[in-house]
Amino acid sequence: MANSRAQRTLLMLCGDYMEDLDAMVPFQALLAYGVSVDAVCPGKKAGDICRTAIQQASPHQTYSEWRGHNFTLNATFDAIEVSKYDGLVIPGGRAPEYLAVNESVIDLVTKFSDSGKPIAAICHGPLILAAAGSVKGRKCTGYPSVKPVLVAAGAHWVEPETLASCTLDGNLVTGAAYKGNPEYIHLFVKALGGTIKGSDKRILFLCGDYMEDYEVMVPFQSLQALGCHVDAICPKKAAGDKCITAVHDFEGDQTYSEKPGHDFTLTADFEGLDASSYDALVIPGGRAPEYLALDESVIKLVKEFMEARKPVASICHGQQILSAAGVLKGRKCTAYPAVKLDVVLAGATWLEPDPIDRCFTDGNLVTGAAWPGHPEFISQLMALLGIEVLF
């Protein structure tokens, strides 16, 4: 449930087969900024999961879809008191199609709308606002296929120029798709009365094929939403090339499961990169670090950041690269538990990630065990960079 010490308390309206990144990026970004977020779903309680969907452009006439991560709810729908919340977030995907015909959902959204509190809805999420009669006379956007419903509901439809487009109309923030998460989250923070300080930073992400989907996209877009300049590179690839990602989840087996993730588009060339122009380095986990740790150009890049004492944030299996680079001797850090051997043999003091979302800072080094720890991971990197979100 909500953290009473948080500066703002938000409600996120979830459902099965909501789009994976539509839900998790805002959820963990806002937590990292010091906002409390309760995620609920009709008919479910705290601790239950919602299945998510990965939706991505395809060569066909509409997007493709497959299973994403399992999203764990942290509050119970039937226990909601609207008066305690400062705003509402509605992810997209397919969930809004059935949530829009749920009377308890409509009642909830109507109460938020009548209160004038900030509401953010992305992708297919505005369908719920239309069902609640909350878009009449309002400017809004969404995934292009929701246009007929919004127009019929009396909205002033704003055609999205790209799938990263967002629209602000008073207390209402709408977005076309998860590609627009950075602007979507930024506008919502402002609608909540937030200000961002110290975000004039340049941050570099070290990427590779089969890095974990959340572990690249959540911190990448969270830092972009703050106003940071964020670049992503991969050896033997250039700006505009893609890295395929993996969905690693915990589903009751002796180790994590793997499913295909979203494609991730790189923003800069690896060759000829001036690493000295960046203020920090982020290393996602997944399976990419296993082979990146064998690349001498990667090792050289990591050493450059560590020797310059610039912030380096590494999560999950990312510490395999730090171990290979010989930069962990005498340091304290954590990692995904299966990487403990790499870390200890590299001369580091192992910090047990218990619970799995635990993260640690040792000087310029931030380490985390897995994607559930993103809020701590991002907030600790923000602290090293001097970035604050104030309300």
Coordinates of C-alpha atoms in Angstrom, one line a residue:
M1 CA 0.0 0.0 0.0
A2 CA 0.9 3.7 -0.1
N3 CA 4.0 5.0 1.7
S4 CA 2.8 7.7 4.1
R5 CA 6.1 9.5 3.8
A6 CA 5.9 9.9 0.0
Q7 CA 5.4 13.4 -1.4
R8 CA 2.6 12.2 -3.7
T9 CA 0.4 9.1 -3.7
L10 CA -0.9 7.7 -7.0
L11 CA -3.2 5.0 -8.2
M12 CA -2.4 2.8 -11.2
L13 CA -5.3 1.0 -12.8
C14 CA -4.2 -2.4 -14.1
G15 CA -5.6 -5.4 -15.9
D16 CA -4.5 -8.6 -17.6
Y17 CA -2.7 -8.0 -20.8
M18 CA -2.0 -4.4 -20.3
E19 CA 1.1 -3.5 -22.3
D20 CA 4.2 -4.4 -20.4
L21 CA 6.1 -1.1 -20.7
D22 CA 3.0 1.0 -20.5
A23 CA 2.7 -0.2 -16.9
M24 CA 6.1 -0.9 -15.5
V25 CA 8.1 2.1 -16.8
P26 CA 5.8 4.7 -15.2
F27 CA 5.3 2.5 -12.1
Q28 CA 9.0 2.1 -11.3
A29 CA 10.0 5.6 -12.6
L30 CA 7.5 7.3 -10.3
L31 CA 8.6 5.2 -7.3
A32 CA 12.2 6.1 -8.1
Y33 CA 11.3 9.8 -8.0
G34 CA 9.9 9.4 -4.4
V35 CA 6.2 9.0 -5.4
S36 CA 4.1 6.2 -3.8
V37 CA 2.2 4.2 -6.4
D38 CA -0.6 1.7 -5.6
A39 CA -1.3 -0.8 -8.5
V40 CA -4.7 -2.3 -8.4
C41 CA -7.0 -4.5 -10.6
P42 CA -10.7 -5.2 -10.3
G43 CA -11.3 -8.7 -8.8
K44 CA -7.7 -9.0 -7.6
K45 CA -5.8 -8.2 -4.4
A46 CA -2.4 -7.1 -3.3
G47 CA 0.1 -9.9 -4.1
D48 CA -1.8 -11.1 -7.1
I49 CA -0.4 -10.8 -10.6
C50 CA -1.6 -9.3 -13.9
R51 CA -0.2 -10.9 -17.0
T52 CA 1.2 -8.3 -19.4
A53 CA 1.5 -8.2 -23.2
I54 CA 4.4 -7.1 -25.4
Q55 CA 3.0 -5.2 -28.3
Q56 CA 5.3 -4.2 -31.1
A57 CA 5.2 -3.0 -34.7
S58 CA 5.2 -5.8 -37.2
P59 CA 5.4 -6.1 -41.0
H60 CA 1.7 -6.9 -40.9
Q61 CA -1.2 -4.4 -40.9
T62 CA -1.2 -4.1 -37.1
Y63 CA 1.1 -4.7 -34.2
S64 CA 2.1 -8.2 -33.0
E65 CA 1.6 -9.4 -29.4
W66 CA 3.0 -12.0 -27.1
R67 CA 3.3 -12.6 -23.3
G68 CA 5.4 -10.2 -21.3
H69 CA 6.4 -10.1 -17.6
N70 CA 4.1 -10.9 -14.7
F71 CA 3.2 -7.6 -12.9
T72 CA 2.6 -8.0 -9.1
L73 CA -0.1 -5.8 -7.7
N74 CA 0.7 -4.0 -4.4
A75 CA -2.8 -2.9 -3.3
T76 CA -6.4 -4.2 -3.3
F77 CA -9.0 -2.7 -5.7
D78 CA -11.9 -3.1 -3.2
A79 CA -10.0 -1.2 -0.5
I80 CA -9.4 1.9 -2.6
E81 CA -10.2 5.3 -1.1
V82 CA -10.1 7.8 -3.9
S83 CA -9.6 10.8 -1.6
K84 CA -6.1 9.6 -0.5
Y85 CA -4.7 9.7 -4.0
D86 CA -3.2 12.7 -5.9
G87 CA -3.6 11.2 -9.4
L88 CA -4.4 8.3 -11.6
V89 CA -2.4 6.4 -14.1
I90 CA -4.0 4.2 -16.8
P91 CA -1.7 1.9 -18.9
G92 CA -2.7 0.7 -22.3
G93 CA -2.6 -2.7 -24.1
R94 CA -5.7 -4.8 -24.3
A95 CA -6.8 -4.5 -20.6
P96 CA -8.7 -1.2 -21.2
E97 CA -11.0 -3.0 -23.6
Y98 CA -12.6 -5.0 -20.8
L99 CA -12.0 -2.5 -18.0
A100 CA -14.0 0.1 -19.9
V101 CA -17.1 -2.0 -19.4
N102 CA -16.6 -2.6 -15.7
E103 CA -18.9 -0.4 -13.6
S104 CA -16.6 -0.2 -10.6
V105 CA -13.8 1.0 -12.9
I106 CA -16.1 3.6 -14.5
D107 CA -17.2 4.8 -11.0
L108 CA -13.5 5.1 -9.9
V109 CA -12.4 7.0 -13.0
T110 CA -15.4 9.3 -12.8
K111 CA -14.5 10.2 -9.2
F112 CA -10.9 11.1 -10.2
S113 CA -12.2 13.1 -13.2
D114 CA -14.7 15.0 -11.1
S115 CA -12.1 15.9 -8.6
G116 CA -9.8 17.5 -11.1
K117 CA -6.8 15.5 -10.0
P118 CA -4.2 14.7 -12.7
I119 CA -4.9 11.7 -14.9
A120 CA -2.4 10.0 -17.3
A121 CA -3.6 7.5 -19.9
I122 CA -1.6 6.0 -22.7
C123 CA -2.1 3.8 -25.7
H124 CA -5.6 2.2 -25.4
G125 CA -6.0 3.6 -21.8
P126 CA -8.1 6.6 -23.0
L127 CA -10.9 4.1 -23.9
I128 CA -11.6 4.0 -20.2
L129 CA -11.8 7.8 -20.0
A130 CA -14.2 7.8 -22.9
A131 CA -16.4 5.2 -21.2
A132 CA -16.4 7.4 -18.1
G133 CA -17.5 10.5 -20.0
S134 CA -14.2 12.2 -19.1
V135 CA -12.9 13.3 -22.5
K136 CA -15.8 15.4 -23.7
G137 CA -14.4 18.7 -24.9
R138 CA -10.9 17.7 -24.0
K139 CA -7.8 17.5 -26.2
C140 CA -6.3 14.0 -26.1
T141 CA -4.4 11.4 -28.1
G142 CA -3.9 7.7 -27.9
Y143 CA -3.0 4.7 -30.1
P144 CA -4.4 5.6 -33.5
S145 CA -7.1 2.8 -33.5
V146 CA -8.8 4.4 -30.4
K147 CA -9.6 7.6 -32.4
P148 CA -13.2 6.6 -33.4
V149 CA -14.2 5.9 -29.8
L150 CA -12.7 9.1 -28.5
V151 CA -14.2 11.3 -31.2
A152 CA -17.6 9.7 -30.5
A153 CA -17.2 10.5 -26.8
G154 CA -16.7 14.1 -27.7
A155 CA -13.0 14.5 -27.4
H156 CA -10.9 16.8 -29.6
W157 CA -8.7 14.2 -31.1
V158 CA -5.0 15.1 -31.5
E159 CA -3.4 13.0 -34.3
P160 CA -0.2 11.5 -33.0
E161 CA 2.6 12.5 -35.4
T162 CA 4.6 9.5 -34.1
L163 CA 4.0 6.8 -31.5
A164 CA 6.1 8.9 -29.1
S165 CA 3.5 11.8 -29.3
C166 CA 1.8 13.0 -26.1
T167 CA -0.8 15.7 -25.4
L168 CA -1.5 17.8 -22.3
D169 CA -4.8 19.4 -21.6
G170 CA -5.0 20.8 -18.1
N171 CA -4.9 17.9 -15.7
L172 CA -5.1 15.3 -18.5
V173 CA -2.0 13.7 -20.0
T174 CA -2.4 11.3 -22.9
G175 CA 0.1 9.4 -24.9
A176 CA 0.1 7.3 -28.1
A177 CA 2.4 4.4 -27.0
Y178 CA 5.3 3.4 -24.7
K179 CA 7.8 5.0 -27.1
G180 CA 6.5 8.3 -25.6
N181 CA 6.9 7.3 -22.0
P182 CA 9.7 9.9 -21.3
E183 CA 7.5 12.9 -22.3
Y184 CA 4.3 11.2 -20.9
I185 CA 6.0 10.7 -17.4
H186 CA 7.6 14.2 -17.6
L187 CA 4.3 15.9 -18.3
F188 CA 2.6 13.9 -15.5
V189 CA 5.2 14.9 -13.0
K190 CA 4.6 18.5 -13.9
A191 CA 0.9 18.1 -13.6
L192 CA 1.4 16.8 -10.1
G193 CA 3.3 19.9 -9.2
G194 CA 6.7 18.4 -9.5
T195 CA 9.9 20.2 -10.5
I196 CA 13.2 18.5 -11.6
K197 CA 16.6 19.8 -10.6
G198 CA 20.1 18.7 -11.8
S199 CA 19.0 16.8 -14.9
D200 CA 21.5 18.4 -17.3
K201 CA 23.4 15.1 -17.3
R202 CA 24.6 12.9 -20.2
I203 CA 24.2 9.1 -19.5
L204 CA 25.5 6.2 -21.5
F205 CA 23.9 2.7 -21.6
L206 CA 26.0 -0.3 -22.6
C207 CA 23.7 -2.6 -24.5
G208 CA 23.8 -6.0 -26.2
D209 CA 21.5 -8.6 -27.7
Y210 CA 19.3 -10.4 -25.1
M211 CA 19.8 -7.9 -22.4
E212 CA 16.8 -7.9 -20.1
D213 CA 13.9 -5.9 -21.5
Y214 CA 13.0 -4.0 -18.3
E215 CA 16.6 -3.6 -17.2
V216 CA 17.3 -1.4 -20.2
M217 CA 14.0 0.2 -20.9
V218 CA 12.9 1.2 -17.4
P219 CA 16.1 3.1 -16.4
F220 CA 16.6 4.4 -19.9
Q221 CA 13.2 6.0 -20.2
S222 CA 13.1 7.0 -16.5
L223 CA 16.3 9.1 -17.0
Q224 CA 15.0 10.6 -20.2
A225 CA 11.8 11.6 -18.4
L226 CA 13.9 13.6 -16.0
G227 CA 15.4 15.6 -18.9
C228 CA 18.7 13.8 -19.1
H229 CA 20.5 13.1 -22.4
V230 CA 20.6 9.4 -22.6
D231 CA 22.5 7.4 -25.3
A232 CA 22.6 3.6 -25.9
I233 CA 25.4 1.8 -27.7
C234 CA 26.4 -1.7 -28.6
P235 CA 29.7 -3.1 -29.9
K236 CA 29.5 -3.7 -33.7
K237 CA 26.3 -1.8 -34.0
A238 CA 25.4 1.8 -34.9
A239 CA 22.8 4.4 -34.1
G240 CA 19.4 3.2 -35.4
D241 CA 20.3 -0.5 -35.2
K242 CA 18.3 -2.6 -32.8
C243 CA 19.1 -5.0 -30.0
I244 CA 16.7 -7.8 -29.2
T245 CA 15.8 -8.1 -25.6
A246 CA 14.7 -10.9 -23.2
V247 CA 12.0 -11.1 -20.6
H248 CA 13.3 -12.8 -17.5
D249 CA 10.7 -13.6 -14.9
F250 CA 10.3 -15.6 -11.8
E251 CA 7.5 -18.2 -12.3
G252 CA 8.2 -20.9 -9.8
D253 CA 11.1 -22.7 -11.5
Q254 CA 14.6 -23.2 -10.1
T255 CA 15.8 -20.2 -12.2
Y256 CA 14.2 -17.5 -14.2
S257 CA 12.2 -18.1 -17.4
E258 CA 12.9 -16.4 -20.6
K259 CA 10.6 -15.0 -23.3
P260 CA 11.2 -12.6 -26.2
G261 CA 11.1 -8.9 -25.2
H262 CA 10.7 -5.6 -27.1
D263 CA 13.3 -4.6 -29.7
F264 CA 15.4 -1.7 -28.4
T265 CA 16.8 1.0 -30.8
L266 CA 20.3 2.2 -30.2
T267 CA 20.9 6.0 -30.3
A268 CA 24.6 6.3 -30.8
D269 CA 27.6 4.6 -32.6
F270 CA 29.9 2.4 -30.5
E271 CA 32.8 3.1 -32.8
G272 CA 34.4 6.5 -32.3
L273 CA 32.4 7.2 -29.1
D274 CA 33.8 10.0 -26.8
A275 CA 33.2 8.4 -23.5
S276 CA 34.6 11.4 -21.7
S277 CA 31.5 13.4 -22.8
Y278 CA 29.2 11.3 -20.5
D279 CA 28.6 11.8 -16.8
A280 CA 27.6 8.2 -16.0
L281 CA 27.5 4.6 -17.3
V282 CA 24.6 2.2 -16.9
I283 CA 25.0 -1.6 -17.6
P284 CA 21.7 -3.6 -17.9
G285 CA 21.6 -7.3 -17.1
G286 CA 20.1 -10.3 -18.9
R287 CA 22.3 -12.5 -21.1
A288 CA 24.2 -9.8 -23.0
P289 CA 26.9 -9.3 -20.3
E290 CA 28.1 -12.9 -20.8
Y291 CA 29.5 -12.1 -24.2
L292 CA 30.1 -8.4 -23.7
A293 CA 32.5 -9.3 -20.9
L294 CA 34.7 -11.0 -23.5
D295 CA 35.0 -7.8 -25.7
E296 CA 38.2 -5.8 -25.1
S297 CA 36.6 -2.6 -26.3
V298 CA 33.8 -3.0 -23.7
I299 CA 36.4 -3.6 -21.0
K300 CA 38.3 -0.5 -22.0
L301 CA 35.1 1.6 -21.8
V302 CA 34.2 0.3 -18.4
K303 CA 37.7 0.9 -17.0
E304 CA 37.6 4.5 -18.3
F305 CA 34.4 5.3 -16.4
M306 CA 35.6 3.6 -13.2
E307 CA 39.1 5.2 -13.3
A308 CA 37.5 8.6 -13.8
R309 CA 35.3 7.9 -10.7
K310 CA 32.2 8.7 -12.6
P311 CA 29.0 7.0 -11.5
V312 CA 28.5 3.5 -12.8
A313 CA 25.2 1.6 -12.2
S314 CA 25.1 -2.1 -13.0
I315 CA 22.3 -4.5 -12.4
C316 CA 21.7 -8.3 -12.4
H317 CA 24.2 -10.0 -14.7
G318 CA 25.8 -6.7 -15.6
Q319 CA 28.4 -7.2 -12.9
Q320 CA 29.9 -10.0 -15.0
I321 CA 31.4 -7.1 -17.1
L322 CA 32.7 -5.3 -14.0
S323 CA 34.3 -8.5 -12.8
A324 CA 36.0 -9.1 -16.2
A325 CA 37.2 -5.6 -16.2
G326 CA 39.0 -6.1 -12.9
V327 CA 37.3 -3.0 -11.3
L328 CA 35.6 -4.7 -8.3
K329 CA 38.6 -5.5 -6.2
G330 CA 38.0 -4.0 -2.7
R331 CA 34.5 -2.8 -3.6
K332 CA 31.2 -3.8 -2.0
C333 CA 28.5 -4.8 -4.4
T334 CA 25.6 -7.1 -5.1
A335 CA 24.3 -8.8 -8.3
Y336 CA 21.9 -11.5 -9.4
P337 CA 22.6 -14.3 -6.9
A338 CA 24.0 -16.6 -9.6
V339 CA 26.7 -14.0 -10.4
K340 CA 28.0 -14.1 -6.8
L341 CA 31.0 -16.3 -7.8
D342 CA 32.1 -13.8 -10.5
V343 CA 31.9 -11.0 -7.9
V344 CA 33.7 -12.8 -5.1
L345 CA 36.5 -14.1 -7.4
A346 CA 37.0 -10.5 -8.7
G347 CA 37.9 -9.5 -5.1
A348 CA 34.7 -7.7 -4.1
T349 CA 32.8 -8.0 -0.8
W350 CA 29.5 -9.6 -1.6
L351 CA 26.4 -7.9 -0.3
E352 CA 23.4 -10.3 -0.1
P353 CA 20.4 -9.0 -2.1
D354 CA 17.8 -9.9 0.5
P355 CA 15.1 -9.0 -0.5
I356 CA 15.8 -9.3 -4.3
D357 CA 15.0 -5.6 -4.8
R358 CA 17.8 -4.5 -2.5
C359 CA 20.4 -2.2 -4.1
F360 CA 23.7 -0.7 -2.8
T361 CA 25.9 2.3 -3.4
D362 CA 29.7 2.1 -2.8
G363 CA 31.4 5.3 -3.8
N364 CA 30.7 5.8 -7.5
L365 CA 29.3 2.3 -7.9
V366 CA 25.6 1.4 -7.7
T367 CA 24.6 -2.3 -8.0
G368 CA 21.4 -4.1 -8.0
A369 CA 20.3 -7.7 -8.2
A370 CA 17.3 -7.7 -10.6
W371 CA 14.6 -5.5 -12.1
P372 CA 12.3 -5.5 -9.1
G373 CA 15.0 -3.2 -7.6
H374 CA 14.7 -0.5 -10.2
P375 CA 13.2 2.1 -8.0
E376 CA 16.2 1.9 -5.6
F377 CA 18.7 1.4 -8.5
I378 CA 17.5 4.6 -10.3
S379 CA 17.1 6.7 -7.2
Q380 CA 20.6 5.8 -6.0
L381 CA 22.0 6.8 -9.4
M382 CA 20.0 10.0 -9.3
A383 CA 21.6 10.8 -5.9
L384 CA 25.1 10.3 -7.3
L385 CA 24.3 12.6 -10.2
G386 CA 22.6 15.2 -8.0
I387 CA 19.2 14.9 -9.7
E388 CA 16.1 15.6 -7.6
V389 CA 12.4 15.6 -8.1
L390 CA 10.6 18.0 -5.7
F391 CA 6.9 18.5 -5.1

